[in-house]
Coordinates of C-alpha atoms and ligand atoms in Angstrom, one line a residue:
M6 CA 115.2 111.2 124.8
R7 CA 115.5 107.8 123.1
T8 CA 112.8 105.8 121.4
Q9 CA 112.5 103.0 118.9
V10 CA 110.4 104.8 116.3
A11 CA 110.2 108.6 116.1
I12 CA 106.9 109.5 114.3
I13 CA 106.6 112.9 112.7
G14 CA 103.0 114.1 112.5
G15 CA 100.0 113.4 114.7
G16 CA 97.4 113.0 112.0
P17 CA 95.6 109.6 111.5
S18 CA 98.7 107.9 110.0
G19 CA 101.1 108.8 112.8
L20 CA 98.6 108.0 115.5
L21 CA 97.5 104.7 114.1
L22 CA 101.1 103.6 113.6
S23 CA 102.0 104.7 117.1
Q24 CA 99.1 102.9 118.7
L25 CA 99.6 99.6 116.7
L26 CA 103.3 99.6 117.7
H27 CA 102.3 100.2 121.3
V28 CA 100.0 97.1 121.2
R29 CA 103.1 95.1 120.2
G30 CA 105.3 96.6 122.9
I31 CA 107.3 98.8 120.5
D32 CA 108.0 102.3 121.8
S33 CA 107.4 105.5 119.8
V34 CA 107.1 109.2 120.2
V35 CA 104.8 111.3 118.0
L36 CA 105.8 114.9 117.2
E37 CA 102.9 117.1 116.1
R38 CA 103.4 120.7 115.0
K39 CA 99.9 121.8 116.1
T40 CA 97.6 121.0 119.0
R41 CA 95.2 118.2 119.5
D42 CA 92.2 120.5 119.1
Y43 CA 93.6 122.0 115.9
V44 CA 94.1 118.5 114.4
L45 CA 90.5 117.5 115.4
S46 CA 89.0 120.6 113.9
R47 CA 90.0 119.6 110.3
I48 CA 87.0 118.1 108.5
R49 CA 88.0 115.3 106.2
A50 CA 86.3 112.4 104.4
G51 CA 84.2 109.7 106.2
V52 CA 84.3 106.4 104.4
M53 CA 86.4 103.5 105.8
E54 CA 87.5 100.4 104.0
R55 CA 87.5 97.1 105.8
G56 CA 91.3 97.2 106.0
L57 CA 91.2 100.4 108.1
Y58 CA 88.3 99.1 110.1
E59 CA 90.3 96.0 111.0
L60 CA 93.4 98.0 111.8
M61 CA 91.4 100.2 114.2
K62 CA 90.2 97.0 116.0
E63 CA 93.8 95.6 116.1
A64 CA 94.9 98.9 117.6
G65 CA 92.3 98.5 120.3
C66 CA 90.4 101.5 119.0
G67 CA 87.4 99.9 117.4
A68 CA 84.6 100.1 120.1
R69 CA 83.1 103.5 119.2
M70 CA 83.5 102.9 115.5
E71 CA 81.6 99.6 115.8
R72 CA 78.9 101.3 117.9
E73 CA 78.4 104.6 115.9
G74 CA 79.8 103.8 112.4
M75 CA 77.2 103.1 109.7
P76 CA 77.9 100.1 107.4
H77 CA 76.9 101.0 103.8
D78 CA 76.2 98.1 101.5
G79 CA 76.2 100.2 98.3
T80 CA 76.3 103.6 96.8
L81 CA 74.2 105.6 94.3
L82 CA 75.5 107.1 91.0
S83 CA 73.5 109.6 89.1
Y84 CA 73.8 111.4 85.7
G85 CA 71.1 114.0 85.1
D86 CA 67.9 112.6 86.5
E87 CA 69.0 109.0 86.0
M88 CA 70.2 107.1 89.1
F89 CA 71.5 103.6 89.8
R90 CA 73.0 101.7 92.6
V91 CA 76.2 99.7 92.9
N92 CA 75.7 97.0 95.5
F93 CA 79.1 96.5 97.2
K94 CA 77.9 93.7 99.5
D95 CA 76.5 91.5 96.7
L96 CA 79.4 92.2 94.4
T97 CA 82.3 91.9 96.8
G98 CA 80.9 90.4 100.0
H99 CA 81.9 93.6 101.9
P100 CA 80.3 96.9 102.9
V101 CA 82.1 100.1 103.7
M102 CA 81.8 101.9 107.0
V103 CA 80.7 105.5 107.2
Y104 CA 82.6 107.0 110.1
G105 CA 84.3 110.4 110.0
Q106 CA 88.1 110.8 109.9
T107 CA 87.8 113.3 112.7
E108 CA 86.2 110.5 114.9
V109 CA 89.0 108.1 113.9
T110 CA 91.6 110.6 114.9
R111 CA 89.8 111.4 118.2
D112 CA 89.6 107.6 119.1
L113 CA 93.3 107.3 118.4
Y114 CA 94.2 110.3 120.5
D115 CA 92.1 108.9 123.4
A116 CA 93.8 105.6 123.1
R117 CA 97.3 107.2 123.1
E118 CA 96.3 109.2 126.1
A119 CA 94.9 106.2 128.0
A120 CA 98.1 104.2 127.3
D121 CA 100.3 107.2 128.4
G122 CA 101.7 107.4 124.9
K123 CA 104.2 110.1 124.2
V124 CA 102.7 112.8 121.9
E125 CA 104.6 116.1 121.8
F126 CA 102.3 118.9 120.6
N127 CA 103.6 122.3 119.4
A128 CA 106.7 120.6 118.1
E129 CA 108.3 123.2 115.9
D130 CA 111.3 123.2 113.5
V131 CA 111.4 119.4 113.3
E132 CA 114.6 118.3 111.6
I133 CA 115.4 114.7 110.5
C134 CA 119.1 114.0 110.9
D135 CA 121.3 111.1 109.7
A136 CA 118.4 109.1 108.3
D137 CA 120.8 107.5 105.9
T138 CA 122.9 106.1 108.8
D139 CA 122.2 103.4 111.5
S140 CA 121.8 106.1 114.2
P141 CA 119.2 108.6 113.0
Y142 CA 117.8 111.3 115.3
V143 CA 115.3 114.1 115.2
T144 CA 115.6 117.6 116.7
Y145 CA 112.8 120.0 117.4
R146 CA 111.8 122.9 119.6
V147 CA 108.9 123.3 122.0
G148 CA 108.6 127.0 123.0
S149 CA 112.2 128.1 123.6
E150 CA 113.5 124.7 124.5
S151 CA 115.4 122.6 121.9
R152 CA 115.0 118.8 122.1
R153 CA 116.5 115.8 120.5
I154 CA 115.2 112.2 120.1
D155 CA 117.5 109.4 119.1
C156 CA 115.8 106.4 117.5
D157 CA 116.1 103.3 115.4
F158 CA 113.6 104.5 112.7
I159 CA 111.7 107.6 111.6
A160 CA 108.2 107.5 110.3
G161 CA 107.3 110.5 108.2
C162 CA 103.6 110.9 108.8
D163 CA 103.5 114.6 108.5
G164 CA 101.2 115.1 105.5
F165 CA 101.7 116.7 102.2
H166 CA 103.4 119.9 103.6
G167 CA 105.6 118.2 106.1
V168 CA 109.4 118.0 106.4
S169 CA 109.9 114.3 105.9
R170 CA 109.6 114.1 102.2
K171 CA 111.7 117.2 101.8
T172 CA 114.5 115.4 103.7
I173 CA 114.9 112.9 100.9
P174 CA 117.6 114.2 98.5
A175 CA 116.1 115.6 95.2
D176 CA 118.2 113.2 93.1
V177 CA 116.6 110.2 94.9
L178 CA 113.0 111.3 95.0
K179 CA 110.8 111.1 91.9
E180 CA 107.5 113.0 91.9
Y181 CA 104.4 112.3 89.8
E182 CA 101.6 114.8 89.8
R183 CA 98.3 115.8 88.2
V184 CA 96.5 118.9 89.3
Y185 CA 92.8 119.0 88.3
P186 CA 91.2 122.2 86.9
F187 CA 88.5 122.4 89.6
G188 CA 88.0 122.1 93.4
W189 CA 85.3 120.8 95.8
L190 CA 83.2 123.2 97.8
G191 CA 82.1 121.3 100.9
V192 CA 79.4 122.0 103.4
L193 CA 78.7 120.3 106.7
S194 CA 75.2 120.8 108.1
E195 CA 73.1 119.5 111.0
T196 CA 70.4 118.1 108.7
P197 CA 69.3 114.5 107.9
P198 CA 71.1 113.1 104.9
V199 CA 69.1 113.3 101.7
N200 CA 69.5 109.6 101.1
H201 CA 70.6 106.7 103.4
E202 CA 73.4 106.0 101.0
L203 CA 76.0 108.3 99.3
I204 CA 75.1 109.9 95.9
Y205 CA 77.9 110.6 93.4
A206 CA 76.3 112.9 90.8
N207 CA 77.5 113.7 87.3
S208 CA 75.5 116.6 86.1
P209 CA 75.8 119.1 83.2
R210 CA 76.6 121.8 85.9
G211 CA 79.4 119.7 87.4
F212 CA 79.9 117.0 90.0
A213 CA 78.1 116.8 93.3
L214 CA 78.3 114.4 96.2
C215 CA 75.8 113.8 99.0
S216 CA 77.5 112.2 102.0
M217 CA 77.0 112.1 105.8
R218 CA 78.5 111.7 109.2
N219 CA 75.4 110.4 111.1
A220 CA 71.6 110.5 111.0
N221 CA 71.6 114.3 111.7
L222 CA 74.8 115.4 110.2
S223 CA 75.2 115.7 106.4
R224 CA 78.3 116.4 104.3
Y225 CA 77.7 117.8 100.7
Y226 CA 80.1 118.8 98.0
I227 CA 79.9 120.5 94.7
Q228 CA 82.6 120.9 92.0
C229 CA 83.6 124.6 91.7
P230 CA 86.3 126.6 89.9
T231 CA 89.6 126.7 91.9
T232 CA 89.4 130.5 91.8
D233 CA 86.1 130.5 93.8
K234 CA 86.2 132.0 97.3
V235 CA 84.3 130.4 100.1
E236 CA 83.0 133.8 101.3
N237 CA 81.3 134.3 98.0
W238 CA 79.2 131.2 98.4
S239 CA 76.2 131.8 100.7
D240 CA 74.4 128.8 102.2
E241 CA 71.4 129.6 100.0
D242 CA 73.5 129.6 96.8
F243 CA 75.2 126.3 97.8
W244 CA 71.9 124.5 98.4
A245 CA 70.4 125.9 95.2
E246 CA 73.3 124.7 93.2
L247 CA 73.4 121.3 94.8
K248 CA 69.7 120.8 94.0
R249 CA 70.4 121.5 90.4
R250 CA 73.0 118.8 90.2
I251 CA 71.2 115.8 91.8
P252 CA 68.2 114.0 90.4
A253 CA 64.9 116.0 90.8
D254 CA 63.3 113.4 93.2
Q255 CA 66.4 113.6 95.5
A256 CA 66.4 117.4 95.3
E257 CA 62.8 117.5 96.5
N258 CA 63.8 115.5 99.6
L259 CA 66.8 117.6 100.4
V260 CA 66.6 119.2 103.9
T261 CA 68.7 122.3 104.0
G262 CA 69.9 124.2 107.0
P263 CA 72.7 126.5 108.1
S264 CA 76.2 125.3 107.3
I265 CA 78.5 124.6 110.3
E266 CA 81.6 124.3 108.1
K267 CA 82.3 125.4 104.6
S268 CA 85.5 125.1 102.7
I269 CA 87.1 124.7 99.2
A270 CA 89.7 122.0 98.5
P271 CA 91.7 121.7 95.4
L272 CA 92.0 118.2 93.7
R273 CA 95.3 116.6 93.1
S274 CA 96.9 113.3 92.2
Y275 CA 100.5 113.0 93.5
V276 CA 102.9 110.2 94.3
A277 CA 106.5 110.5 95.5
E278 CA 108.9 107.5 95.0
P279 CA 110.5 105.8 96.9
M280 CA 108.7 105.9 100.2
R281 CA 111.8 104.9 102.1
W282 CA 115.2 106.6 102.4
G283 CA 117.6 104.8 104.8
R284 CA 115.8 104.7 108.1
L285 CA 113.1 107.2 107.1
F286 CA 109.8 105.8 105.9
L287 CA 107.0 108.0 104.4
C288 CA 103.4 107.2 105.2
G289 CA 100.1 108.6 104.1
D290 CA 99.7 112.2 102.7
A291 CA 103.5 112.7 103.1
A292 CA 104.0 110.4 100.1
H293 CA 100.8 110.6 98.1
I294 CA 97.6 112.5 97.5
V295 CA 94.5 111.3 95.7
P296 CA 91.5 113.4 94.5
P297 CA 88.7 112.8 97.1
T298 CA 86.3 111.1 94.6
G299 CA 86.1 107.6 96.2
A300 CA 87.4 108.7 99.6
K301 CA 90.8 107.0 99.4
G302 CA 93.0 109.4 101.2
L303 CA 92.7 108.1 104.7
N304 CA 92.3 104.5 103.5
T305 CA 95.5 104.6 101.6
A306 CA 97.3 106.1 104.6
A307 CA 96.0 103.1 106.5
S308 CA 97.4 100.6 104.0
D309 CA 100.9 102.3 104.3
V310 CA 100.6 102.0 108.1
H311 CA 99.8 98.4 107.7
Y312 CA 102.9 97.6 105.7
L313 CA 105.2 99.7 107.8
Y314 CA 103.8 98.4 111.1
N315 CA 104.2 94.8 110.0
G316 CA 107.7 95.5 108.7
L317 CA 108.7 97.0 112.0
R318 CA 107.1 94.2 113.9
Q319 CA 109.0 91.6 111.9
F320 CA 112.2 93.6 112.6
Y321 CA 111.8 93.8 116.3
E322 CA 110.1 90.5 117.0
E323 CA 112.0 88.2 114.5
G324 CA 115.1 90.2 113.7
D325 CA 114.1 90.1 110.1
A326 CA 114.4 93.2 107.9
E327 CA 112.5 91.8 104.9
G328 CA 109.3 93.8 105.7
I329 CA 111.0 97.2 106.1
D330 CA 113.3 96.5 103.1
R331 CA 110.2 95.8 100.9
Y332 CA 108.0 98.5 102.5
S333 CA 108.3 101.1 99.7
E334 CA 107.7 98.5 96.9
R335 CA 104.7 97.0 98.7
A336 CA 103.1 100.3 99.7
L337 CA 103.6 101.8 96.2
S338 CA 102.2 98.8 94.4
R339 CA 98.9 99.4 96.2
V340 CA 99.2 103.2 96.1
W341 CA 99.3 103.3 92.3
K342 CA 96.2 101.1 92.0
V343 CA 94.3 103.5 94.3
E344 CA 95.7 106.5 92.3
R345 CA 94.3 104.9 89.2
F346 CA 90.9 104.3 90.7
S347 CA 90.6 107.8 92.2
W348 CA 91.7 109.3 88.9
W349 CA 89.3 107.2 86.9
F350 CA 86.3 107.9 89.2
S351 CA 87.1 111.7 89.2
G352 CA 87.3 111.6 85.4
L353 CA 84.0 109.8 85.1
M354 CA 82.1 112.2 87.3
H355 CA 83.4 115.8 86.8
R356 CA 83.0 118.5 84.1
Y357 CA 86.4 119.6 82.7
P358 CA 86.8 123.0 81.2
D359 CA 88.1 121.7 77.9
Q360 CA 85.7 118.8 77.6
T361 CA 84.3 118.3 74.0
D362 CA 80.9 117.0 73.1
F363 CA 82.6 113.8 72.3
D364 CA 84.2 113.6 75.7
L365 CA 80.7 114.1 77.3
K366 CA 79.3 111.3 75.3
M367 CA 82.1 109.0 76.5
Q368 CA 81.3 109.8 80.1
I369 CA 77.6 109.0 79.6
A370 CA 78.4 105.8 77.7
E371 CA 80.7 104.7 80.5
L372 CA 78.0 105.5 83.1
E373 CA 75.4 103.5 81.1
F374 CA 77.8 100.6 80.7
L375 CA 78.5 100.6 84.4
R376 CA 74.8 100.8 85.1
S377 CA 74.1 97.7 82.9
N378 CA 77.1 95.5 83.4
T379 CA 77.8 93.7 86.6
D380 CA 81.4 92.9 85.7
A381 CA 82.1 96.7 85.4
Q382 CA 80.2 97.3 88.7
R383 CA 82.2 94.6 90.4
A384 CA 85.5 96.2 89.3
M385 CA 84.2 99.5 90.7
A386 CA 83.0 98.0 93.9
T387 CA 86.2 96.0 94.4
N388 CA 88.2 99.2 94.3
Y389 CA 85.6 101.2 96.4
V390 CA 85.5 98.7 99.3
G391 CA 89.2 98.6 99.2
L392 CA 91.9 96.4 97.5
P393 CA 93.4 93.8 99.7
Y394 CA 96.6 94.6 101.5
Ligands
APR4 N1 106.3 118.7 112.2 C1 105.4 118.0 112.9 N2 104.2 117.8 112.5 C2 103.9 118.2 111.3 C3 104.8 118.8 110.4 C4 106.1 119.1 110.9 N3 107.0 119.7 110.2 N4 104.2 119.1 109.2 C5 102.9 118.6 109.3 N5 102.7 118.1 110.6 C6 101.5 117.4 111.1 C7 100.2 118.2 110.7 O1 99.9 119.2 111.6 C8 99.2 117.0 110.7 O2 98.5 116.9 112.0 O3 101.4 116.2 110.5 C9 100.0 115.8 110.5 C10 99.7 115.1 109.1 O4 98.3 114.7 109.1 P1 97.4 114.6 107.8 O5 97.7 115.7 106.9 O6 96.1 114.3 108.2 O7 98.1 113.3 107.0 P2 97.9 111.7 107.4 O8 98.0 111.5 108.8 O9 98.9 111.0 106.4 O10 96.4 111.4 107.0 C11 96.0 110.9 105.8 O11 93.9 111.1 104.6 O12 91.8 111.8 103.9 C12 93.2 112.0 103.8 O13 94.3 114.1 103.5 C13 93.5 113.3 104.3 O14 94.5 113.8 106.4 C14 94.2 112.9 105.6 C15 95.0 111.8 105.1
PHB5 C1 82.8 112.6 102.8 O1 81.9 112.1 103.5 O2 83.4 113.6 103.2 C2 83.2 112.0 101.5 C3 82.6 110.8 101.2 C4 83.0 110.2 100.0 C5 83.9 110.7 99.2 C6 84.6 111.9 99.5 C7 84.2 112.5 100.7 O3 84.2 110.1 98.0

């Protein structure tokens, strides 16, 4: 088989890139190790920046998002029983859109299917070959059949555990990492959200987040030790602990119900540089991870896709390699700013095992400063709604 762009990974990065290229008449093949149902069963964050929202529209996938997504003009931050609001709309002119990553991925799969796009599921043993030459190719296996795709470029959209990043020689790749000493226990429940906006809660018992997917589907998280096991957290224990971490008036309004999903995720900051090696380009989780505080994972994957898509477009439409040559530099410049924001917001809201009384005072002082100072709020809001591409 021959294509212009071979895309490894059928998560949101790979699908969005493939669909955007298709709109411009550029051919691609997506290789996904799992099945569509498996990919769609993963529960991920649900806050979209304007950049991703615009890209979905450009990809011709915006209709359901515009119908069902919920624009949020601000968010709530609490510490103990104190709570204040940061008004994104007033401070930056932009809201964010609450729409689940699962729905984004579903819309992209539907669009790929409608366009007869090539997505190979159950693609095993993917190997990237000759990426440092002008004729790269990819080999893989479906069942007992071995296959090969020759291409112009390879997009490594295969997430943190994929093969793409590992293909880049160790003496070329530099990794930066911070692992946090806690995780997030998340629960999805068919209950109305406790508040019409998200609540990020700093409490003496640890961080909590009240989020949502729609008017009758709530997503809640609490900070927990990384050693905790999901089976040891009953629904009852989860709700009781969540209530202790959010302001009392909110806890009183909290409607609880059976969980329909419950999982623990570790928190990590990670960046791999460069994001390009020859004709291989890394996109999304394949190149970087942020802790989920601030919901930047999917949004940062989208900004990578934006730079790569425009670089490829420039190459095919204008014969100009400037965009692909500067892809890594442009993507990383934004990635590091988002890493900083996610790290800062995580540090502001969580309890750390080695935190001193002084450190706790610093957190509260920073929250009170944020509460009282519109310049500080604007800095937070500017990052939250999404830095420009
Ligand atoms: N071969 C083929 N496909 C692979 C391989 C491989 N060797 N390894 C992984 N994959 C697939 C995974 O099964 C997954 O569907 O690549 C896809 C990567 O998807 P994600 O992990 O979702 O990464 P990405 O598309 O970059 O999405 C960005 O934003 O909110 C964050 O982490 C969250 O998934 C999210 C991410
Ligand atoms: C979510 O809805 O899952 C979510 C929202 C905001 C975050 C993280 C996760 O910062």
